[in-house]
Amino acid sequence: MSGEYERAFHEAVSNPEKFWGAAATKVRWYRHYDQVLTSDNPPFYRWFEGGMVNSCYNALDYHVEQGLKDRIALIYDSPVTKTVKKFTYGELRDLVARCAGGLQALGVLKGDRVVIYMPMIPEAVIAMLACARIGAIHSVVFGGFASRELATRIEDAKPSLIVSASCGIEVNRIIPYKPLLDAALAQCSHKPSKCIVVQRKEAPVDLVEGRDLSWETLLEAEPVPCVPVNSTDPLYLLYTSGTTGKPKGVLRDNGGHLVALTWSMENIYGVRPGEVFWAASDIGWVVGHSYIVYGPLFYGCTTILYEGKSVGTPDPGAFWRVIAEHGVSVLFCAPTAFRAIRKEDPHGDYIKKYDLSGIRLLFLAGERCDPDTLLWARAQLGVPVIDHWWQTETGWAIGANCAGLEMLPVKPGSCTKPVPGYDISVLDAAGRDAPAGETGNVVVKMPLPPGCFTTLWNNDTDFVKTYFSAYPGYYLTSDAGFIDTDGYLWIMGRTDDIINVAGHRLSTGAMEEVLASHPDVAECAVSGVHDPVKGEVPLGFVVLKAGVITQQDQIESELIAMIRQKIGPIASFKAAAVVKRLPKTRSGKILRGTIKKIADGVPYSVPATIDDPVILDEITGILREMGYPKR
Ligand code: COA
Ligand code: AMP
């Protein structure tokens, strides 16, 4: 081992100004910052204050100016439309400049919000970068969310404009987006001045006169140059699940984000400019923001925008085709993608059909990776497989094997070591350091490194309360885990009601709010239970109001439809059980953890505080009848 990781880690903790100041030299500034880190108002730290910068300039124009206009910036690969389209840095810059001109012509100003509700098509990336170009704040809403979720975000972000598309395509199914957008706007008191619609040939739609505008019309505008913004000005707003039905608007700055992501491409992912980097995620999630759009382009790589699933039907080799065809060097995806592939192709027969000699590294994140999946992926691909841990809030990895810096031995199940910049501890409930190997609350000592969220949109109070008040001086990750005797970090699960379904972060609290709104439901609970492909899926338990007589099948299908309609299909809510009572403590707290253990077939002890232990036997019986545990 070279000691490079240890050196970087210690410098980033002991002298963050020096460490991140050096990293900032790789970024193009219009005006040099006055200081690297401003710490006068914790936890509201500011990175590179006084600096003027533009994220779009760093992603596109700079590379074009360096003579790289013909390098491929973006490959759109869409098995669902049987399309592959490549954009050079020059072409992408020109499209973005015209899109930015169109936004400006419609009155979008620096600091205005633009909601982007789109499938995985190039126009989505162009719209994001166009916002960055003029200093507008984009807020991408994942296409699998239903109109109510979209409405909540529109109401909170108050966008001056929305960019959307006529439809999304899910394998063999068209998802009409426009009706979802119209329904969302009907629910909102805030009305954006215009909606831009990309007409897809699979499902063109009628435009609302006076409100809607086609993408082509938008792009008729004159191109505009990048607008210098403050380093601390927001680049984007991304909503993520919180512990209530109301999502949290994570706000990201320009300068810190630019420095951190540029550093991560070289030092975590070990990729080189010009290489093909593929994050098989969706632009609606943070992984898509950081590693489909910004990171690879800041670093001069070629990025892939993939509109499809990890397993095509009938082709379980969908991923291998992309890697071979486009010469992918580094792949980043969620473990669920590999579990799905393994299910269809357990012996890797499809892998052997493709030339995968170009791939060097596979990174996994988004949910806990079971060692079995990691080992299977490693055996099939013959390259190091690195599990790394991060959150929407941080925007980049907190714990990883920093392959570019120094490859450390892999321990399957662990996400290796804290990334330089993150000073991690595991604390017990009393705030004491947990002994090595003992699970506790994973926290990060302030300040968080650059690139992490600067606050919650319009909600400094919740920013402080949710993340910085449990343990003064520390950021609470809401993940439980431990550090072993070698200093390796193991992330075991959430301490709140968030679950990870196929790598997608969802709130069981939000689902409970929907179930509770059913007229026959007296009370309910939702737990995340084990699923062999998606890792976790939600399972509902409902107690019916006195006197209600209904069949289990009837109420279950109504509840499934409600979640699908109000949260979206992405919740993967497919089962609900009617029970006489919910297991509770004597003080009335629902024992969700115990329900989960029963459903997962994990041994459990009857909590001493339970008010009526008999109910656990009833739930066990019901779950057995429903086929749980699903292993
Ligand atoms: N718009 C509309 N609906 C969507 C959608 C979108 N953008 N994305 C997903 N959905 C729907 C799906 O069609 C599905 O609907 P269904 O219940 O009617 O079948 C539902 O939401 C759940 O989607 P998903 O969780 O993707 O499950 P799946 O069974 O369709 O596919 C995998 C499972 C594992 C193959 C797929 O999730 C995958 O390829 N995952 C890798 C993704 C990844 O790497 N994410 C990284 C996050 S960091
Ligand atoms: P998101 O904000 O959608 O990126 O989800 C963040 C959450 O996903 C984290 O708080 C973890 O609970 C979980 N997560 C992400 N990556 C990992 C990982 N490598 N191992 C374990 N959990 C992970």
XYZ file of C-alpha atoms and ligand atoms in Angstrom:
702
model
C 0.000 0.000 0.000
C 1.338 3.425 -0.944
C -0.087 5.336 2.014
C -1.619 7.823 -0.426
C -5.093 7.303 1.022
C -3.944 7.874 4.626
C -2.010 10.978 3.610
C -4.980 12.470 1.775
C -7.429 11.582 4.516
C -5.328 13.188 7.249
C -4.617 16.316 5.272
C -8.286 16.794 4.363
C -9.249 16.530 8.050
C -6.389 18.504 9.590
C -6.061 21.191 6.941
C -9.170 21.294 4.762
C -8.253 24.720 3.383
C -4.961 23.415 1.998
C -6.434 20.150 0.737
C -9.469 21.621 -1.035
C -7.561 24.700 -2.126
C -5.241 22.370 -4.073
C -8.248 20.526 -5.541
C -9.764 23.867 -6.606
C -6.856 24.537 -8.968
C -8.395 21.973 -11.348
C -11.465 24.179 -11.728
C -11.830 27.236 -13.963
C -12.814 30.321 -11.985
C -13.864 33.681 -13.401
C -12.787 35.236 -10.147
C -10.550 33.548 -7.579
C -12.266 32.926 -4.252
C -11.327 34.965 -1.175
C -11.119 31.985 1.128
C -11.503 28.243 0.787
C -13.775 27.667 3.786
C -15.924 30.163 5.691
C -16.866 28.811 9.117
C -18.416 31.850 10.844
C -21.943 30.429 11.046
C -21.981 26.659 11.566
C -23.580 24.476 10.302
C -23.911 26.906 7.375
C -20.377 26.500 6.064
C -19.488 28.132 2.780
C -16.902 26.882 0.314
C -14.844 29.135 -1.942
C -16.665 32.290 -0.954
C -15.960 35.264 -3.201
C -15.224 33.003 -6.165
C -17.122 33.428 -9.421
C -17.692 30.366 -11.519
C -20.068 28.653 -13.933
C -20.756 24.910 -13.807
C -21.851 24.711 -17.444
C -18.676 26.473 -18.559
C -16.605 23.888 -16.696
C -18.692 21.041 -18.093
C -18.709 22.096 -21.753
C -17.237 25.399 -22.961
C -13.874 24.924 -21.293
C -13.299 21.598 -23.052
C -14.349 23.087 -26.393
C -11.896 25.957 -25.842
C -9.196 23.378 -25.146
C -9.673 21.998 -28.671
C -11.832 19.052 -27.659
C -14.992 20.051 -29.513
C -15.057 16.741 -31.416
C -14.691 14.535 -28.327
C -17.898 12.646 -27.526
C -19.495 14.185 -24.445
C -22.764 12.248 -24.278
C -23.970 8.956 -25.664
C -27.722 8.490 -25.538
C -28.380 4.751 -25.626
C -32.035 3.845 -25.558
C -32.942 0.194 -26.072
C -36.589 1.113 -25.462
C -36.611 3.275 -28.615
C -33.810 1.360 -30.355
C -31.758 4.560 -30.615
C -28.101 5.372 -30.097
C -27.125 9.004 -30.539
C -23.799 10.660 -29.814
C -23.169 14.333 -29.030
C -19.703 15.866 -29.188
C -18.676 18.499 -26.653
C -19.108 21.094 -29.392
C -22.606 19.921 -30.330
C -23.742 19.675 -26.743
C -22.374 23.136 -25.931
C -24.254 24.623 -28.903
C -27.546 22.961 -27.978
C -27.211 23.991 -24.353
C -26.357 27.579 -25.336
C -29.500 27.794 -27.487
C -31.672 26.177 -24.846
C -30.274 28.677 -22.306
C -31.082 31.485 -24.745
C -34.625 30.173 -25.024
C -35.015 30.083 -21.250
C -33.702 33.632 -20.964
C -36.040 34.798 -23.728
C -38.931 33.414 -21.681
C -37.817 35.516 -18.748
C -35.928 32.960 -16.679
C -33.409 34.817 -14.528
C -30.492 33.838 -12.322
C -31.886 32.260 -9.138
C -35.223 31.299 -10.734
C -36.249 27.669 -10.384
C -36.919 25.423 -13.369
C -38.604 22.069 -12.720
C -37.499 19.318 -15.102
C -39.912 16.359 -15.210
C -38.518 14.149 -17.919
C -37.547 10.687 -18.975
C -33.959 9.740 -19.744
C -33.582 11.686 -22.972
C -30.801 14.088 -24.030
C -33.140 17.079 -23.766
C -33.224 16.526 -20.000
C -29.444 16.858 -19.730
C -29.487 19.851 -22.084
C -32.136 21.546 -19.931
C -30.137 20.945 -16.738
C -26.954 22.388 -18.218
C -28.870 25.288 -19.763
C -30.136 26.245 -16.299
C -26.583 26.062 -14.959
C -25.448 28.249 -17.862
C -27.711 31.135 -16.873
C -27.610 30.611 -13.102
C -31.172 29.282 -12.858
C -31.725 26.539 -10.257
C -32.922 23.280 -11.762
C -35.066 20.873 -9.833
C -35.346 17.521 -11.570
C -38.318 15.391 -10.545
C -37.994 11.666 -11.197
C -40.371 10.509 -13.940
C -41.682 7.556 -11.938
C -43.369 9.884 -9.417
C -47.090 10.440 -9.685
C -48.691 13.856 -10.144
C -49.252 14.454 -6.436
C -45.524 14.089 -5.749
C -44.782 16.388 -8.676
C -47.331 18.898 -7.393
C -45.741 18.949 -3.916
C -42.389 19.761 -5.471
C -43.797 22.447 -7.791
C -45.617 24.058 -4.893
C -42.449 24.162 -2.811
C -39.933 25.145 -5.504
C -42.227 27.693 -7.209
C -40.588 27.315 -10.622
C -40.936 30.044 -13.200
C -40.971 27.367 -15.861
C -41.314 23.584 -16.283
C -39.597 21.422 -18.875
C -41.253 18.092 -19.603
C -41.879 15.544 -22.337
C -44.935 13.973 -23.869
C -44.086 10.526 -22.526
C -41.637 8.180 -20.929
C -41.087 4.601 -22.045
C -40.871 1.746 -19.590
C -39.689 -1.342 -21.473
C -42.855 -2.123 -23.475
C -45.134 0.495 -21.936
C -45.663 4.165 -22.809
C -46.004 6.402 -19.747
C -47.895 9.544 -20.782
C -46.172 12.363 -18.846
C -48.287 15.241 -20.069
C -51.499 14.142 -18.253
C -49.422 13.710 -15.086
C -48.023 17.220 -15.499
C -51.467 18.712 -16.213
C -52.924 16.939 -13.171
C -50.078 18.188 -11.000
C -50.550 21.780 -12.141
C -54.265 21.542 -11.488
C -53.424 20.733 -7.842
C -50.984 23.639 -7.433
C -51.699 27.197 -6.433
C -48.343 28.175 -7.950
C -48.541 28.439 -11.731
C -45.347 28.528 -13.818
C -45.473 30.956 -16.708
C -44.632 28.332 -19.338
C -44.281 24.582 -19.845
C -41.836 23.362 -22.469
C -42.774 19.988 -23.930
C -40.503 17.607 -25.817
C -42.775 15.790 -28.255
C -41.730 12.151 -28.498
C -42.898 10.330 -31.561
C -44.154 7.418 -29.447
C -46.910 9.626 -27.971
C -47.225 13.210 -29.223
C -49.646 15.389 -27.255
C -51.736 18.524 -27.720
C -50.177 21.644 -26.237
C -52.151 23.995 -24.005
C -52.446 27.259 -25.879
C -50.660 30.152 -24.222
C -49.043 27.914 -21.603
C -47.153 25.205 -23.484
C -44.328 25.581 -25.930
C -42.547 22.945 -27.952
C -38.883 22.140 -27.408
C -38.161 23.064 -31.029
C -39.621 26.533 -30.526
C -37.497 27.005 -27.401
C -34.380 26.108 -29.349
C -35.055 28.699 -32.033
C -33.501 31.248 -29.655
C -30.062 32.767 -30.100
C -27.311 31.031 -28.105
C -26.174 32.812 -24.946
C -22.848 32.734 -23.067
C -22.338 31.427 -19.530
C -23.339 33.777 -16.710
C -20.723 33.977 -13.933
C -22.326 33.132 -10.571
C -21.055 33.156 -7.025
C -19.426 29.964 -5.873
C -22.038 29.822 -3.125
C -25.034 30.404 -5.413
C -27.281 27.348 -5.768
C -26.798 25.116 -8.798
C -29.712 22.838 -8.137
C -32.472 21.774 -5.822
C -33.256 18.071 -5.542
C -36.074 16.717 -3.451
C -35.514 13.557 -1.466
C -37.625 11.499 0.894
C -37.738 12.628 4.470
C -39.497 11.159 7.457
C -42.799 12.787 6.579
C -44.827 12.898 3.396
C -43.223 16.247 2.579
C -39.967 15.765 0.662
C -36.864 17.735 1.595
C -35.345 20.129 -0.931
C -31.611 19.515 -0.870
C -29.739 22.574 -2.123
C -26.336 22.318 -3.803
C -23.887 25.142 -4.494
C -21.776 25.703 -7.623
C -18.161 26.059 -6.472
C -17.942 23.371 -3.805
C -19.803 20.893 -6.007
C -17.507 21.582 -8.927
C -14.352 21.079 -6.877
C -15.597 17.955 -5.072
C -16.913 16.154 -8.140
C -13.831 16.949 -10.203
C -11.676 15.571 -7.382
C -13.838 12.464 -7.085
C -13.561 11.516 -10.762
C -9.799 11.266 -10.502
C -9.349 10.065 -6.955
C -12.363 7.863 -6.237
C -13.300 6.520 -9.656
C -9.758 6.484 -11.050
C -11.024 7.500 -14.456
C -9.105 9.542 -17.025
C -10.354 12.413 -19.227
C -11.572 11.032 -22.551
C -12.630 7.688 -21.065
C -16.222 6.481 -21.011
C -17.873 6.635 -17.601
C -21.316 5.105 -17.206
C -23.572 5.683 -14.224
C -26.594 3.456 -14.854
C -28.984 5.529 -12.818
C -31.648 8.116 -13.627
C -31.205 11.873 -13.821
C -34.053 12.130 -11.283
C -31.751 10.830 -8.546
C -28.612 12.344 -7.090
C -26.421 9.704 -8.739
C -27.742 10.888 -12.082
C -27.019 14.535 -11.253
C -23.495 13.874 -10.032
C -22.316 11.073 -12.290
C -24.426 11.052 -15.432
C -24.285 14.804 -15.891
C -21.837 16.876 -13.896
C -18.866 14.760 -12.741
C -17.992 13.105 -16.073
C -18.417 16.357 -18.032
C -16.416 18.462 -15.558
C -13.652 15.918 -16.023
C -13.821 15.718 -19.828
C -15.117 12.146 -19.947
C -17.770 10.651 -22.187
C -20.946 9.945 -20.251
C -23.776 7.567 -21.108
C -27.462 8.346 -20.779
C -29.151 4.950 -20.805
C -32.892 4.693 -21.214
C -33.630 1.124 -20.228
C -33.335 -1.528 -17.536
C -30.404 -3.622 -16.436
C -32.110 -6.676 -17.851
C -33.827 -6.293 -21.168
C -36.333 -8.884 -22.244
C -35.394 -11.180 -23.765
C -31.822 -9.929 -23.386
C -30.206 -10.345 -19.969
C -27.039 -9.017 -21.598
C -28.378 -5.440 -21.955
C -25.637 -3.962 -19.742
C -22.838 -5.950 -21.424
C -23.906 -4.730 -24.851
C -23.597 -1.113 -23.692
C -20.200 -1.676 -22.065
C -18.809 -3.432 -25.123
C -20.366 -1.150 -27.745
C -19.290 2.123 -26.145
C -16.034 1.023 -24.526
C -17.047 1.756 -20.939
C -14.066 1.962 -18.552
C -15.917 2.502 -15.287
C -19.475 1.446 -14.486
C -21.506 2.697 -11.549
C -24.890 1.192 -10.669
C -27.009 -0.119 -7.815
C -26.578 -3.684 -6.512
C -30.205 -4.340 -7.478
C -29.198 -4.123 -11.150
C -26.763 -6.982 -10.636
C -29.228 -9.032 -8.608
C -31.717 -8.681 -11.478
C -29.074 -9.736 -14.032
C -27.957 -12.656 -11.903
C -31.524 -13.898 -11.595
C -31.852 -14.063 -15.393
C -28.318 -15.208 -16.155
C -26.940 -16.991 -13.067
C -23.930 -18.504 -14.854
C -23.008 -15.358 -16.758
C -23.643 -16.980 -20.162
C -24.599 -13.646 -21.713
C -21.508 -11.942 -20.303
C -19.316 -14.294 -22.304
C -20.900 -13.123 -25.561
C -19.425 -9.626 -25.273
C -15.932 -8.168 -25.265
C -15.735 -6.531 -21.862
C -11.963 -6.146 -21.825
C -12.258 -2.336 -21.573
C -13.933 -2.233 -18.184
C -11.597 -1.596 -15.269
C -13.831 -0.988 -12.277
C -17.397 -1.458 -11.089
C -18.801 0.806 -8.374
C -21.998 -0.031 -6.496
C -24.120 2.276 -4.328
C -27.641 3.292 -3.431
C -28.414 0.486 -0.988
C -26.555 -2.010 1.125
C -24.733 -4.487 -1.091
C -24.942 -8.089 0.046
C -21.476 -9.712 -0.201
C -22.883 -12.483 -2.392
C -23.873 -10.040 -5.146
C -20.518 -8.266 -4.961
C -18.607 -11.531 -5.235
C -20.776 -12.725 -8.130
C -20.223 -9.468 -10.027
C -16.474 -9.662 -9.425
C -16.265 -13.251 -10.602
C -18.243 -12.495 -13.758
C -16.504 -9.278 -14.768
C -13.047 -10.064 -13.454
C -12.526 -6.486 -12.215
C -12.516 -4.949 -8.716
C -16.030 -4.266 -7.450
C -16.273 -1.353 -5.034
C -19.229 -0.750 -2.777
C -19.412 2.912 -1.823
C -21.842 4.772 0.362
C -23.448 8.141 -0.125
C -26.621 10.148 0.189
C -28.565 12.791 -1.730
C -27.517 15.222 0.989
C -23.790 14.702 0.446
C -23.960 14.479 -3.359
C -20.888 12.274 -3.537
C -19.336 9.367 -1.682
C -18.873 9.464 2.087
C -17.274 6.041 2.338
C -15.421 4.358 -0.519
C -12.373 2.582 -1.729
C -10.702 5.519 -3.474
C -9.389 3.544 -6.417
C -7.752 6.527 -8.091
C -5.895 7.491 -4.936
C -4.933 4.031 -3.744
C -6.782 0.757 -4.050
C -7.201 -0.797 -0.591
C -8.097 -4.458 0.005
C -11.843 -5.023 -0.518
C -13.948 -6.440 2.307
C -17.304 -7.492 0.805
C -20.145 -5.939 2.807
C -18.077 -2.920 3.818
C -17.798 0.350 1.930
C -14.090 0.507 2.858
C -12.955 3.795 4.475
C -14.144 7.351 4.956
C -13.466 9.417 1.844
C -10.979 12.269 2.468
C -13.033 15.207 3.754
C -15.443 13.080 5.818
C -14.355 12.685 9.438
C -16.639 9.818 10.437
C -17.491 8.489 13.899
C -19.966 5.940 15.172
C -21.723 7.171 18.299
C -24.000 5.448 20.784
C -27.247 7.006 22.028
C -25.353 8.901 24.736
C -22.959 10.389 22.186
C -19.981 8.212 23.151
C -17.744 6.601 20.521
C -18.970 3.065 19.928
C -16.245 0.432 20.351
C -14.863 -1.101 17.121
C -17.363 -3.531 15.625
C -20.336 -2.176 17.569
C -23.227 -0.685 15.622
C -24.291 2.880 16.342
C -25.273 6.125 14.638
C -22.900 7.076 11.869
C -22.052 10.772 12.056
C -19.664 13.132 10.289
C -17.764 15.817 12.174
C -18.433 19.317 10.886
C -17.600 20.828 8.496
C -18.799 18.545 5.747
C -16.491 18.704 2.724
C -17.347 20.773 -0.370
C -20.134 19.445 -2.600
C -22.443 18.560 0.286
C -25.818 20.292 0.659
C -25.671 23.833 1.939
C -29.197 23.877 3.391
C -32.761 22.723 2.684
C -34.706 24.893 0.267
C -36.470 27.642 2.200
C -35.987 25.665 5.378
C -32.855 26.467 7.365
C -34.701 25.439 10.528
C -35.241 21.841 9.443
C -31.708 21.712 8.053
C -30.350 22.390 11.538
C -32.982 20.348 13.390
C -32.869 17.220 11.218
C -29.168 16.939 10.588
C -27.180 18.897 13.160
C -28.963 18.812 16.488
C -28.833 15.150 17.624
C -25.087 15.330 18.281
C -23.753 18.906 18.449
C -20.822 19.381 16.087
C -21.795 16.430 13.906
C -23.894 15.739 10.817
C -26.335 12.911 11.502
C -26.426 10.564 8.513
C -29.452 8.600 9.823
C -27.586 5.458 8.834
C -26.568 2.831 11.347
C -23.247 1.082 11.020
C -19.907 0.323 12.590
C -16.178 0.746 12.113
C -14.141 -2.447 12.426
C -10.684 -2.870 13.928
C -9.077 -2.118 10.535
C -10.953 1.183 10.320
C -13.329 -0.158 7.636
C -16.814 1.255 7.555
C -19.909 -0.954 7.457
C -23.280 0.670 6.707
C -26.091 -1.599 7.835
C -29.358 0.323 7.395
C -31.347 3.463 8.136
C -32.301 4.590 11.616
C -35.412 6.386 10.351
C -38.371 5.310 8.218
C -36.555 5.561 4.882
C -36.308 2.382 2.824
C -34.299 1.632 -0.296
C -36.296 -0.071 -3.026
C -34.186 -1.107 -6.029
C -31.746 1.634 -5.017
C -34.529 4.222 -4.833
C -34.998 6.128 -1.605
C -38.589 6.151 -0.332
C -40.349 7.110 2.858
C -42.600 4.551 4.539
C -44.091 7.489 6.459
C -45.314 8.994 3.181
C -46.881 5.653 2.238
C -48.576 5.415 5.638
C -50.098 8.843 5.055
C -51.654 7.546 1.825
C -52.951 4.292 3.362
C -54.423 6.195 6.303
C -56.464 8.300 3.877
C -58.456 5.248 2.734
C -61.948 5.633 4.221
C -61.977 2.085 5.669
C -58.568 2.241 7.326
C -58.372 2.960 11.058
C -54.605 2.690 11.384
C -51.690 1.350 9.422
C -47.984 0.644 9.297
C -45.572 0.170 6.409
C -42.326 -1.759 6.779
C -39.532 -2.350 4.303
C -39.121 -6.113 3.934
C -36.477 -8.189 2.185
C -36.825 -8.757 -1.559
C -34.361 -10.946 -3.455
C -34.010 -8.512 -6.396
C -35.001 -5.073 -5.142
C -33.285 -5.499 -1.777
C -36.254 -4.077 0.075
C -39.920 -3.531 -0.803
C -42.689 -1.902 1.236
C -45.312 -4.072 2.907
C -48.444 -2.509 4.372
C -50.455 -3.559 7.435
C -53.878 -2.070 7.958
C -56.455 -2.240 10.706
C -59.958 -1.599 9.389
C -62.468 0.689 11.047
C -65.039 -1.016 13.274
C -67.934 -2.430 11.289
C -66.129 -2.426 7.925
C -66.553 -5.743 6.147
C -64.434 -6.239 3.060
C -62.393 -8.943 1.406
C -58.608 -8.884 1.870
C -58.137 -8.905 -1.939
C -60.490 -5.983 -2.432
C -58.906 -3.646 0.106
C -55.403 -4.716 -0.879
C -55.937 -3.828 -4.536
C -57.481 -0.483 -3.561
C -54.501 0.353 -1.345
C -52.003 -0.679 -4.026
C -53.799 1.518 -6.549
C -53.787 4.475 -4.124
C -50.029 4.316 -3.558
C -49.429 3.940 -7.281
C -51.609 6.927 -7.999
C -50.423 9.192 -5.199
C -46.733 8.317 -4.894
C -46.046 6.459 -8.125
C -45.223 2.995 -9.474
C -41.647 3.445 -8.314
C -42.783 2.754 -4.724
C -43.205 -0.902 -5.781
C -46.009 -1.218 -3.238
C -47.532 -4.592 -4.117
C -48.830 -6.093 -0.864
C -50.937 -5.115 2.127
C -52.302 -7.308 4.888
C -55.404 -6.723 6.973
C -54.684 -7.361 10.655
C -56.899 -7.061 13.736
C -54.415 -4.919 15.615
C -50.910 -3.591 15.112
C -48.187 -4.668 17.528
C -47.437 -1.729 19.819
C -45.525 -0.844 22.936
C -47.526 0.072 26.006
C -46.899 3.705 25.163
C -48.483 3.202 21.734
C -45.400 3.068 19.485
C -45.876 0.691 16.548
C -43.226 -2.038 16.543
C -42.297 -1.753 12.873
C -38.877 -3.299 13.422
C -40.436 -6.440 14.891
C -42.896 -6.708 11.988
C -39.956 -6.468 9.593
C -38.067 -9.216 11.390
C -41.105 -11.517 11.251
C -41.589 -10.839 7.530
C -37.888 -11.388 6.836
C -37.799 -14.615 8.870
C -35.111 -13.133 11.127
C -35.066 -14.336 14.782
C -36.503 -11.725 17.136
C -37.143 -11.380 20.814
C -40.535 -10.207 21.996
C -40.014 -6.597 23.109
C -40.415 -6.220 26.873
C -42.584 -3.153 26.334
C -45.138 -4.822 24.021
C -48.726 -4.385 25.147
C -50.055 -7.676 23.708
C -47.588 -10.335 22.510
C -50.343 -12.535 21.016
C -50.676 -10.199 18.061
C -47.197 -11.205 16.890
C -48.398 -14.809 16.378
C -51.342 -13.563 14.369
C -49.080 -11.462 12.150
C -46.666 -14.372 11.729
C -49.561 -16.569 10.530
C -50.817 -13.951 8.069
C -47.342 -13.374 6.656
C -46.696 -17.093 6.224
C -49.939 -17.331 4.246
C -48.752 -14.444 2.067
C -45.489 -16.276 1.332
C -43.110 -14.426 3.653
C -40.176 -14.587 4.147
C -39.321 -14.284 0.458
C -35.846 -15.799 0.187
N -41.462 6.500 -15.198
C -42.573 5.787 -14.955
N -42.572 4.609 -14.303
C -41.383 4.136 -13.875
C -40.173 4.829 -14.086
C -40.247 6.063 -14.781
N -39.168 6.790 -15.013
N -39.170 4.108 -13.560
C -39.710 3.011 -13.029
N -41.056 3.017 -13.229
C -42.013 1.992 -12.842
C -41.646 0.641 -13.430
O -42.217 0.459 -14.724
C -42.263 -0.315 -12.429
O -43.665 -0.351 -12.676
P -44.513 -1.709 -12.497
O -44.711 -1.850 -11.031
O -45.766 -1.402 -13.228
O -43.712 -2.817 -13.110
C -42.081 0.403 -11.103
O -41.934 1.799 -11.433
C -40.847 -0.044 -10.342
O -39.688 0.220 -11.138
P -38.264 -0.450 -10.839
O -37.961 -0.328 -9.385
O -37.260 0.084 -11.778
O -38.517 -1.991 -11.059
P -38.489 -2.875 -12.362
O -39.029 -4.179 -11.956
O -39.115 -2.160 -13.490
O -36.904 -3.043 -12.663
C -34.577 -3.363 -12.048
C -36.045 -3.579 -11.668
C -33.687 -3.852 -10.919
C -34.247 -4.132 -13.341
C -34.382 -1.837 -12.295
O -34.812 -1.130 -11.156
C -32.961 -1.455 -12.583
O -32.454 -1.625 -13.671
N -32.347 -0.841 -11.534
C -31.058 -0.279 -11.602
C -31.275 1.182 -11.315
C -30.134 1.805 -10.649
O -29.005 1.458 -10.842
N -30.461 2.808 -9.838
C -29.441 3.557 -9.150
C -30.081 4.430 -8.140
S -28.719 5.130 -7.282
P -30.052 8.419 -1.572
O -30.199 9.691 -0.832
O -31.201 8.090 -2.459
O -28.724 8.313 -2.282
O -30.070 7.267 -0.478
C -29.142 7.337 0.573
C -29.258 6.135 1.443
O -29.044 4.935 0.687
C -28.209 6.101 2.521
O -28.553 6.893 3.636
C -28.118 4.629 2.842
O -29.145 4.229 3.717
C -28.346 3.980 1.492
N -27.087 3.646 0.842
C -26.529 4.272 -0.207
N -25.391 3.661 -0.559
C -25.214 2.641 0.306
C -24.201 1.637 0.488
N -23.166 1.542 -0.341
N -24.338 0.761 1.504
C -25.397 0.828 2.339
N -26.388 1.741 2.212
C -26.300 2.630 1.211
